Amino acid sequence: MGFRKKNKSPPVLSHEFVIQNHADMVSCLAMIILLGLMFEVTAKFAIMFITVQYNVTQVLDEKSEPVNLYQYGPKDVATVFFYLLIAVILHALIQEYILDKMNRRLHLSKTKHSKFNESGQLAAFYLFSFIWGCSILTAEDFATNPTFLWEGYPHTRMVFQVKFFYICQIAYWLHALPELYFQKVRKEDIPRQLYYICLYVVHITGAYVLNLHRLGLVLLVPHYLVELLFHASRLFYFSDENKQKGFTLWALLFVIARLLTLTLSVLTFGFGLPRTENQGFSLAEGNFNVLTIRMTCLAAICLTQAWMMWKFINFQLKKWREHSQNQASKKKAVSPKSKPHKREPTRGGATNGVVKSDDKTSPRARKAKAS
């Protein structure tokens, strides 16, 4: 038996080295920040990365206990950075211990392999975010009181769960940018992924900074449900191409989610916020309730929904053409080939007007018999 050749490790700090060991490097950086809690000198800086900042204690009534609420500020950048590192680590764990093992069993092509990894990562994130968002909305009783989207604006203070939800959302979508490099995403897939990553970052950060976190949370939850269904259906499709029923349900819910998003956005920016008491622009108070900002936000949401519907229609047309072509090719393969029909001989052994004798002997033999 020959010895197995060991794979040579790539040079230190080369591209391949960083790609193979990026999770370990990020883990070391996160551990350094956590170790900062052990020393009094660095603890105040480490806490800024790990814990949620800008805590405000508010007393609602004299009899009730004080409530801890939170605002946003510049220190949130450090918190987002730390949880961006956590997102990179979790991404690598899901990839190595779940998706890579499934890929070995399915034996997918390179194109399907890349899409399978993308759908696997996003499905896990959408599922977690959807459950988390639903738990927050049930506490807010949005179903019984939709006017809480604009009542009391500006909503400068939020509970811990809401602020931590937005911190994790921004951190996750920012971590998706370096993952394009770490996961060796194909060049033709990078523009498509960059589009939706940037849209998520802009919209979620905008809702967080403009104190529209209530509206943003309500719009994110149904959107994440639709996206979860799409990526779960794609995972089942890669395992078995006959499992395509999930795409039909996704198409229906996709249209409903777009209509719901437009309805709530027009209701909030067109009717709710213009009628609130606090009108004007003030950075100190966190008030952005002016016509220019309202129309800009509404236009951004409407244009995004229109772009998503355009992509959805093109996707459905492409699938319809592929389906029609497959059906046409199957019909051609199943239809029997036309066979030439044999003509029956006429009476007396005549075929095509020529009389044929049943005697198979040669003319010379017949003459010898006659003589």
PDB file of N, CA and C in Angstrom, residues 213-278:
ATOM      1  N   HIS A 213     -39.258  51.540  14.122  1.00  0.00           N
ATOM      2  CA  HIS A 213     -38.992  50.124  14.372  1.00  0.00           C
ATOM      3  C   HIS A 213     -40.283  49.309  14.491  1.00  0.00           C
ATOM      4  N   ARG A 214     -41.387  49.938  14.865  1.00  0.00           N
ATOM      5  CA  ARG A 214     -42.650  49.201  14.922  1.00  0.00           C
ATOM      6  C   ARG A 214     -43.104  48.785  13.524  1.00  0.00           C
ATOM      7  N   LEU A 215     -43.101  49.730  12.605  1.00  0.00           N
ATOM      8  CA  LEU A 215     -43.485  49.418  11.228  1.00  0.00           C
ATOM      9  C   LEU A 215     -42.507  48.428  10.611  1.00  0.00           C
ATOM     10  N   GLY A 216     -41.226  48.621  10.845  1.00  0.00           N
ATOM     11  CA  GLY A 216     -40.235  47.712  10.282  1.00  0.00           C
ATOM     12  C   GLY A 216     -40.415  46.287  10.772  1.00  0.00           C
ATOM     13  N   LEU A 217     -40.723  46.122  12.037  1.00  0.00           N
ATOM     14  CA  LEU A 217     -40.914  44.784  12.594  1.00  0.00           C
ATOM     15  C   LEU A 217     -42.144  44.116  12.009  1.00  0.00           C
ATOM     16  N   VAL A 218     -43.233  44.887  11.872  1.00  0.00           N
ATOM     17  CA  VAL A 218     -44.473  44.332  11.308  1.00  0.00           C
ATOM     18  C   VAL A 218     -44.277  43.920   9.850  1.00  0.00           C
ATOM     19  N   LEU A 219     -43.481  44.664   9.103  1.00  0.00           N
ATOM     20  CA  LEU A 219     -43.252  44.324   7.699  1.00  0.00           C
ATOM     21  C   LEU A 219     -42.253  43.184   7.533  1.00  0.00           C
ATOM     22  N   LEU A 220     -41.315  43.044   8.446  1.00  0.00           N
ATOM     23  CA  LEU A 220     -40.303  42.005   8.327  1.00  0.00           C
ATOM     24  C   LEU A 220     -40.864  40.614   8.587  1.00  0.00           C
ATOM     25  N   VAL A 221     -41.780  40.485   9.534  1.00  0.00           N
ATOM     26  CA  VAL A 221     -42.264  39.159   9.935  1.00  0.00           C
ATOM     27  C   VAL A 221     -42.961  38.429   8.778  1.00  0.00           C
ATOM     28  N   PRO A 222     -43.957  39.006   8.101  1.00  0.00           N
ATOM     29  CA  PRO A 222     -44.545  38.278   6.953  1.00  0.00           C
ATOM     30  C   PRO A 222     -43.578  38.101   5.799  1.00  0.00           C
ATOM     31  N   HIS A 223     -42.689  39.070   5.602  1.00  0.00           N
ATOM     32  CA  HIS A 223     -41.702  38.923   4.530  1.00  0.00           C
ATOM     33  C   HIS A 223     -40.770  37.743   4.804  1.00  0.00           C
ATOM     34  N   TYR A 224     -40.339  37.594   6.038  1.00  0.00           N
ATOM     35  CA  TYR A 224     -39.461  36.476   6.382  1.00  0.00           C
ATOM     36  C   TYR A 224     -40.192  35.146   6.252  1.00  0.00           C
ATOM     37  N   LEU A 225     -41.483  35.119   6.539  1.00  0.00           N
ATOM     38  CA  LEU A 225     -42.245  33.879   6.363  1.00  0.00           C
ATOM     39  C   LEU A 225     -42.268  33.454   4.901  1.00  0.00           C
ATOM     40  N   VAL A 226     -42.484  34.404   4.002  1.00  0.00           N
ATOM     41  CA  VAL A 226     -42.518  34.099   2.565  1.00  0.00           C
ATOM     42  C   VAL A 226     -41.146  33.620   2.087  1.00  0.00           C
ATOM     43  N   GLU A 227     -40.094  34.309   2.513  1.00  0.00           N
ATOM     44  CA  GLU A 227     -38.754  33.918   2.098  1.00  0.00           C
ATOM     45  C   GLU A 227     -38.358  32.561   2.688  1.00  0.00           C
ATOM     46  N   LEU A 228     -38.798  32.281   3.909  1.00  0.00           N
ATOM     47  CA  LEU A 228     -38.541  30.972   4.515  1.00  0.00           C
ATOM     48  C   LEU A 228     -39.185  29.868   3.694  1.00  0.00           C
ATOM     49  N   LEU A 229     -40.415  30.084   3.254  1.00  0.00           N
ATOM     50  CA  LEU A 229     -41.103  29.087   2.450  1.00  0.00           C
ATOM     51  C   LEU A 229     -40.402  28.864   1.111  1.00  0.00           C
ATOM     52  N   PHE A 230     -39.908  29.946   0.501  1.00  0.00           N
ATOM     53  CA  PHE A 230     -39.225  29.804  -0.786  1.00  0.00           C
ATOM     54  C   PHE A 230     -37.945  28.983  -0.648  1.00  0.00           C
ATOM     55  N   HIS A 231     -37.113  29.324   0.324  1.00  0.00           N
ATOM     56  CA  HIS A 231     -35.833  28.632   0.449  1.00  0.00           C
ATOM     57  C   HIS A 231     -36.015  27.203   0.958  1.00  0.00           C
ATOM     58  N   ALA A 232     -37.022  26.966   1.795  1.00  0.00           N
ATOM     59  CA  ALA A 232     -37.313  25.590   2.201  1.00  0.00           C
ATOM     60  C   ALA A 232     -37.793  24.768   1.006  1.00  0.00           C
ATOM     61  N   SER A 233     -38.614  25.362   0.145  1.00  0.00           N
ATOM     62  CA  SER A 233     -39.075  24.661  -1.061  1.00  0.00           C
ATOM     63  C   SER A 233     -37.915  24.366  -1.998  1.00  0.00           C
ATOM     64  N   ARG A 234     -36.978  25.285  -2.082  1.00  0.00           N
ATOM     65  CA  ARG A 234     -35.819  25.055  -2.948  1.00  0.00           C
ATOM     66  C   ARG A 234     -34.927  23.944  -2.398  1.00  0.00           C
ATOM     67  N   LEU A 235     -34.815  23.851  -1.084  1.00  0.00           N
ATOM     68  CA  LEU A 235     -34.043  22.758  -0.493  1.00  0.00           C
ATOM     69  C   LEU A 235     -34.687  21.414  -0.795  1.00  0.00           C
ATOM     70  N   PHE A 236     -36.011  21.324  -0.666  1.00  0.00           N
ATOM     71  CA  PHE A 236     -36.711  20.080  -0.994  1.00  0.00           C
ATOM     72  C   PHE A 236     -36.601  19.764  -2.480  1.00  0.00           C
ATOM     73  N   TYR A 237     -36.604  20.805  -3.321  1.00  0.00           N
ATOM     74  CA  TYR A 237     -36.485  20.594  -4.766  1.00  0.00           C
ATOM     75  C   TYR A 237     -35.127  20.016  -5.133  1.00  0.00           C
ATOM     76  N   PHE A 238     -34.060  20.483  -4.463  1.00  0.00           N
ATOM     77  CA  PHE A 238     -32.734  19.954  -4.750  1.00  0.00           C
ATOM     78  C   PHE A 238     -32.601  18.500  -4.297  1.00  0.00           C
ATOM     79  N   SER A 239     -33.303  18.120  -3.249  1.00  0.00           N
ATOM     80  CA  SER A 239     -33.260  16.726  -2.804  1.00  0.00           C
ATOM     81  C   SER A 239     -34.099  15.822  -3.693  1.00  0.00           C
ATOM     82  N   ASP A 240     -35.217  16.355  -4.217  1.00  0.00           N
ATOM     83  CA  ASP A 240     -36.080  15.602  -5.119  1.00  0.00           C
ATOM     84  C   ASP A 240     -36.787  16.591  -6.032  1.00  0.00           C
ATOM     85  N   GLU A 241     -36.497  16.527  -7.336  1.00  0.00           N
ATOM     86  CA  GLU A 241     -37.029  17.507  -8.281  1.00  0.00           C
ATOM     87  C   GLU A 241     -38.534  17.405  -8.468  1.00  0.00           C
ATOM     88  N   ASN A 242     -39.155  16.327  -7.985  1.00  0.00           N
ATOM     89  CA  ASN A 242     -40.607  16.199  -8.101  1.00  0.00           C
ATOM     90  C   ASN A 242     -41.346  16.986  -7.019  1.00  0.00           C
ATOM     91  N   LYS A 243     -40.643  17.420  -5.997  1.00  0.00           N
ATOM     92  CA  LYS A 243     -41.266  18.169  -4.900  1.00  0.00           C
ATOM     93  C   LYS A 243     -41.272  19.657  -5.238  1.00  0.00           C
ATOM     94  N   GLN A 244     -42.332  20.098  -5.915  1.00  0.00           N
ATOM     95  CA  GLN A 244     -42.433  21.495  -6.333  1.00  0.00           C
ATOM     96  C   GLN A 244     -43.719  22.167  -5.851  1.00  0.00           C
ATOM     97  N   LYS A 245     -44.472  21.501  -4.986  1.00  0.00           N
ATOM     98  CA  LYS A 245     -45.732  22.084  -4.522  1.00  0.00           C
ATOM     99  C   LYS A 245     -45.497  23.307  -3.645  1.00  0.00           C
ATOM    100  N   GLY A 246     -44.362  23.346  -2.952  1.00  0.00           N
ATOM    101  CA  GLY A 246     -44.085  24.486  -2.087  1.00  0.00           C
ATOM    102  C   GLY A 246     -43.968  25.792  -2.841  1.00  0.00           C
ATOM    103  N   PHE A 247     -43.520  25.742  -4.108  1.00  0.00           N
ATOM    104  CA  PHE A 247     -43.376  26.963  -4.896  1.00  0.00           C
ATOM    105  C   PHE A 247     -44.734  27.588  -5.221  1.00  0.00           C
ATOM    106  N   THR A 248     -45.759  26.747  -5.372  1.00  0.00           N
ATOM    107  CA  THR A 248     -47.099  27.282  -5.643  1.00  0.00           C
ATOM    108  C   THR A 248     -47.620  28.076  -4.450  1.00  0.00           C
ATOM    109  N   LEU A 249     -47.463  27.519  -3.250  1.00  0.00           N
ATOM    110  CA  LEU A 249     -47.879  28.234  -2.045  1.00  0.00           C
ATOM    111  C   LEU A 249     -47.046  29.494  -1.837  1.00  0.00           C
ATOM    112  N   TRP A 250     -45.751  29.402  -2.150  1.00  0.00           N
ATOM    113  CA  TRP A 250     -44.887  30.586  -2.026  1.00  0.00           C
ATOM    114  C   TRP A 250     -45.336  31.696  -2.964  1.00  0.00           C
ATOM    115  N   ALA A 251     -45.704  31.353  -4.199  1.00  0.00           N
ATOM    116  CA  ALA A 251     -46.137  32.367  -5.160  1.00  0.00           C
ATOM    117  C   ALA A 251     -47.384  33.097  -4.674  1.00  0.00           C
ATOM    118  N   LEU A 252     -48.308  32.367  -4.060  1.00  0.00           N
ATOM    119  CA  LEU A 252     -49.526  32.991  -3.546  1.00  0.00           C
ATOM    120  C   LEU A 252     -49.215  33.921  -2.372  1.00  0.00           C
ATOM    121  N   LEU A 253     -48.413  33.434  -1.418  1.00  0.00           N
ATOM    122  CA  LEU A 253     -48.089  34.246  -0.252  1.00  0.00           C
ATOM    123  C   LEU A 253     -47.194  35.424  -0.611  1.00  0.00           C
ATOM    124  N   PHE A 254     -46.392  35.285  -1.656  1.00  0.00           N
ATOM    125  CA  PHE A 254     -45.523  36.383  -2.075  1.00  0.00           C
ATOM    126  C   PHE A 254     -46.349  37.592  -2.499  1.00  0.00           C
ATOM    127  N   VAL A 255     -47.368  37.353  -3.304  1.00  0.00           N
ATOM    128  CA  VAL A 255     -48.222  38.451  -3.763  1.00  0.00           C
ATOM    129  C   VAL A 255     -48.974  39.068  -2.588  1.00  0.00           C
ATOM    130  N   ILE A 256     -49.462  38.232  -1.669  1.00  0.00           N
ATOM    131  CA  ILE A 256     -50.187  38.749  -0.507  1.00  0.00           C
ATOM    132  C   ILE A 256     -49.266  39.603   0.366  1.00  0.00           C
ATOM    133  N   ALA A 257     -48.029  39.155   0.551  1.00  0.00           N
ATOM    134  CA  ALA A 257     -47.076  39.911   1.367  1.00  0.00           C
ATOM    135  C   ALA A 257     -46.758  41.261   0.739  1.00  0.00           C
ATOM    136  N   ARG A 258     -46.644  41.313  -0.592  1.00  0.00           N
ATOM    137  CA  ARG A 258     -46.379  42.587  -1.248  1.00  0.00           C
ATOM    138  C   ARG A 258     -47.558  43.555  -1.066  1.00  0.00           C
ATOM    139  N   LEU A 259     -48.778  43.042  -1.200  1.00  0.00           N
ATOM    140  CA  LEU A 259     -49.952  43.892  -1.006  1.00  0.00           C
ATOM    141  C   LEU A 259     -50.056  44.357   0.444  1.00  0.00           C
ATOM    142  N   LEU A 260     -49.754  43.476   1.387  1.00  0.00           N
ATOM    143  CA  LEU A 260     -49.795  43.853   2.795  1.00  0.00           C
ATOM    144  C   LEU A 260     -48.759  44.922   3.111  1.00  0.00           C
ATOM    145  N   THR A 261     -47.568  44.784   2.535  1.00  0.00           N
ATOM    146  CA  THR A 261     -46.516  45.781   2.759  1.00  0.00           C
ATOM    147  C   THR A 261     -46.919  47.149   2.224  1.00  0.00           C
ATOM    148  N   LEU A 262     -47.459  47.172   1.017  1.00  0.00           N
ATOM    149  CA  LEU A 262     -47.887  48.447   0.436  1.00  0.00           C
ATOM    150  C   LEU A 262     -49.031  49.062   1.229  1.00  0.00           C
ATOM    151  N   THR A 263     -49.968  48.236   1.672  1.00  0.00           N
ATOM    152  CA  THR A 263     -51.123  48.753   2.413  1.00  0.00           C
ATOM    153  C   THR A 263     -50.700  49.387   3.731  1.00  0.00           C
ATOM    154  N   LEU A 264     -49.887  48.675   4.507  1.00  0.00           N
ATOM    155  CA  LEU A 264     -49.450  49.202   5.797  1.00  0.00           C
ATOM    156  C   LEU A 264     -48.551  50.428   5.633  1.00  0.00           C
ATOM    157  N   SER A 265     -47.745  50.445   4.588  1.00  0.00           N
ATOM    158  CA  SER A 265     -46.866  51.596   4.365  1.00  0.00           C
ATOM    159  C   SER A 265     -47.667  52.843   4.011  1.00  0.00           C
ATOM    160  N   VAL A 266     -48.628  52.704   3.093  1.00  0.00           N
ATOM    161  CA  VAL A 266     -49.466  53.850   2.730  1.00  0.00           C
ATOM    162  C   VAL A 266     -50.295  54.303   3.918  1.00  0.00           C
ATOM    163  N   LEU A 267     -50.793  53.340   4.703  1.00  0.00           N
ATOM    164  CA  LEU A 267     -51.602  53.691   5.874  1.00  0.00           C
ATOM    165  C   LEU A 267     -50.774  54.454   6.904  1.00  0.00           C
ATOM    166  N   THR A 268     -49.509  54.060   7.079  1.00  0.00           N
ATOM    167  CA  THR A 268     -48.669  54.707   8.097  1.00  0.00           C
ATOM    168  C   THR A 268     -48.166  56.066   7.634  1.00  0.00           C
ATOM    169  N   PHE A 269     -47.561  56.107   6.430  1.00  0.00           N
ATOM    170  CA  PHE A 269     -46.950  57.357   5.957  1.00  0.00           C
ATOM    171  C   PHE A 269     -47.964  58.321   5.359  1.00  0.00           C
ATOM    172  N   GLY A 270     -49.072  57.803   4.845  1.00  0.00           N
ATOM    173  CA  GLY A 270     -50.047  58.670   4.185  1.00  0.00           C
ATOM    174  C   GLY A 270     -51.156  59.162   5.084  1.00  0.00           C
ATOM    175  N   PHE A 271     -51.540  58.358   6.077  1.00  0.00           N
ATOM    176  CA  PHE A 271     -52.688  58.737   6.906  1.00  0.00           C
ATOM    177  C   PHE A 271     -52.349  58.819   8.393  1.00  0.00           C
ATOM    178  N   GLY A 272     -51.500  57.916   8.888  1.00  0.00           N
ATOM    179  CA  GLY A 272     -51.240  57.879  10.317  1.00  0.00           C
ATOM    180  C   GLY A 272     -50.310  58.967  10.803  1.00  0.00           C
ATOM    181  N   LEU A 273     -49.084  59.012  10.282  1.00  0.00           N
ATOM    182  CA  LEU A 273     -48.096  59.984  10.746  1.00  0.00           C
ATOM    183  C   LEU A 273     -48.489  61.434  10.477  1.00  0.00           C
ATOM    184  N   PRO A 274     -49.125  61.766   9.343  1.00  0.00           N
ATOM    185  CA  PRO A 274     -49.522  63.182   9.148  1.00  0.00           C
ATOM    186  C   PRO A 274     -50.535  63.685  10.169  1.00  0.00           C
ATOM    187  N   ARG A 275     -51.234  62.786  10.860  1.00  0.00           N
ATOM    188  CA  ARG A 275     -52.265  63.205  11.810  1.00  0.00           C
ATOM    189  C   ARG A 275     -51.797  63.167  13.260  1.00  0.00           C
ATOM    190  N   THR A 276     -50.563  62.786  13.497  1.00  0.00           N
ATOM    191  CA  THR A 276     -50.057  62.770  14.867  1.00  0.00           C
ATOM    192  C   THR A 276     -49.769  64.190  15.344  1.00  0.00           C
ATOM    193  N   GLU A 277     -49.636  64.353  16.653  1.00  0.00           N
ATOM    194  CA  GLU A 277     -49.429  65.677  17.229  1.00  0.00           C
ATOM    195  C   GLU A 277     -48.022  66.208  16.961  1.00  0.00           C
ATOM    196  N   ASN A 278     -47.016  65.330  17.057  1.00  0.00           N
ATOM    197  CA  ASN A 278     -45.630  65.767  16.906  1.00  0.00           C
ATOM    198  C   ASN A 278     -45.258  65.841  15.423  1.00  0.00           C
TER     199      ASN A 278
END
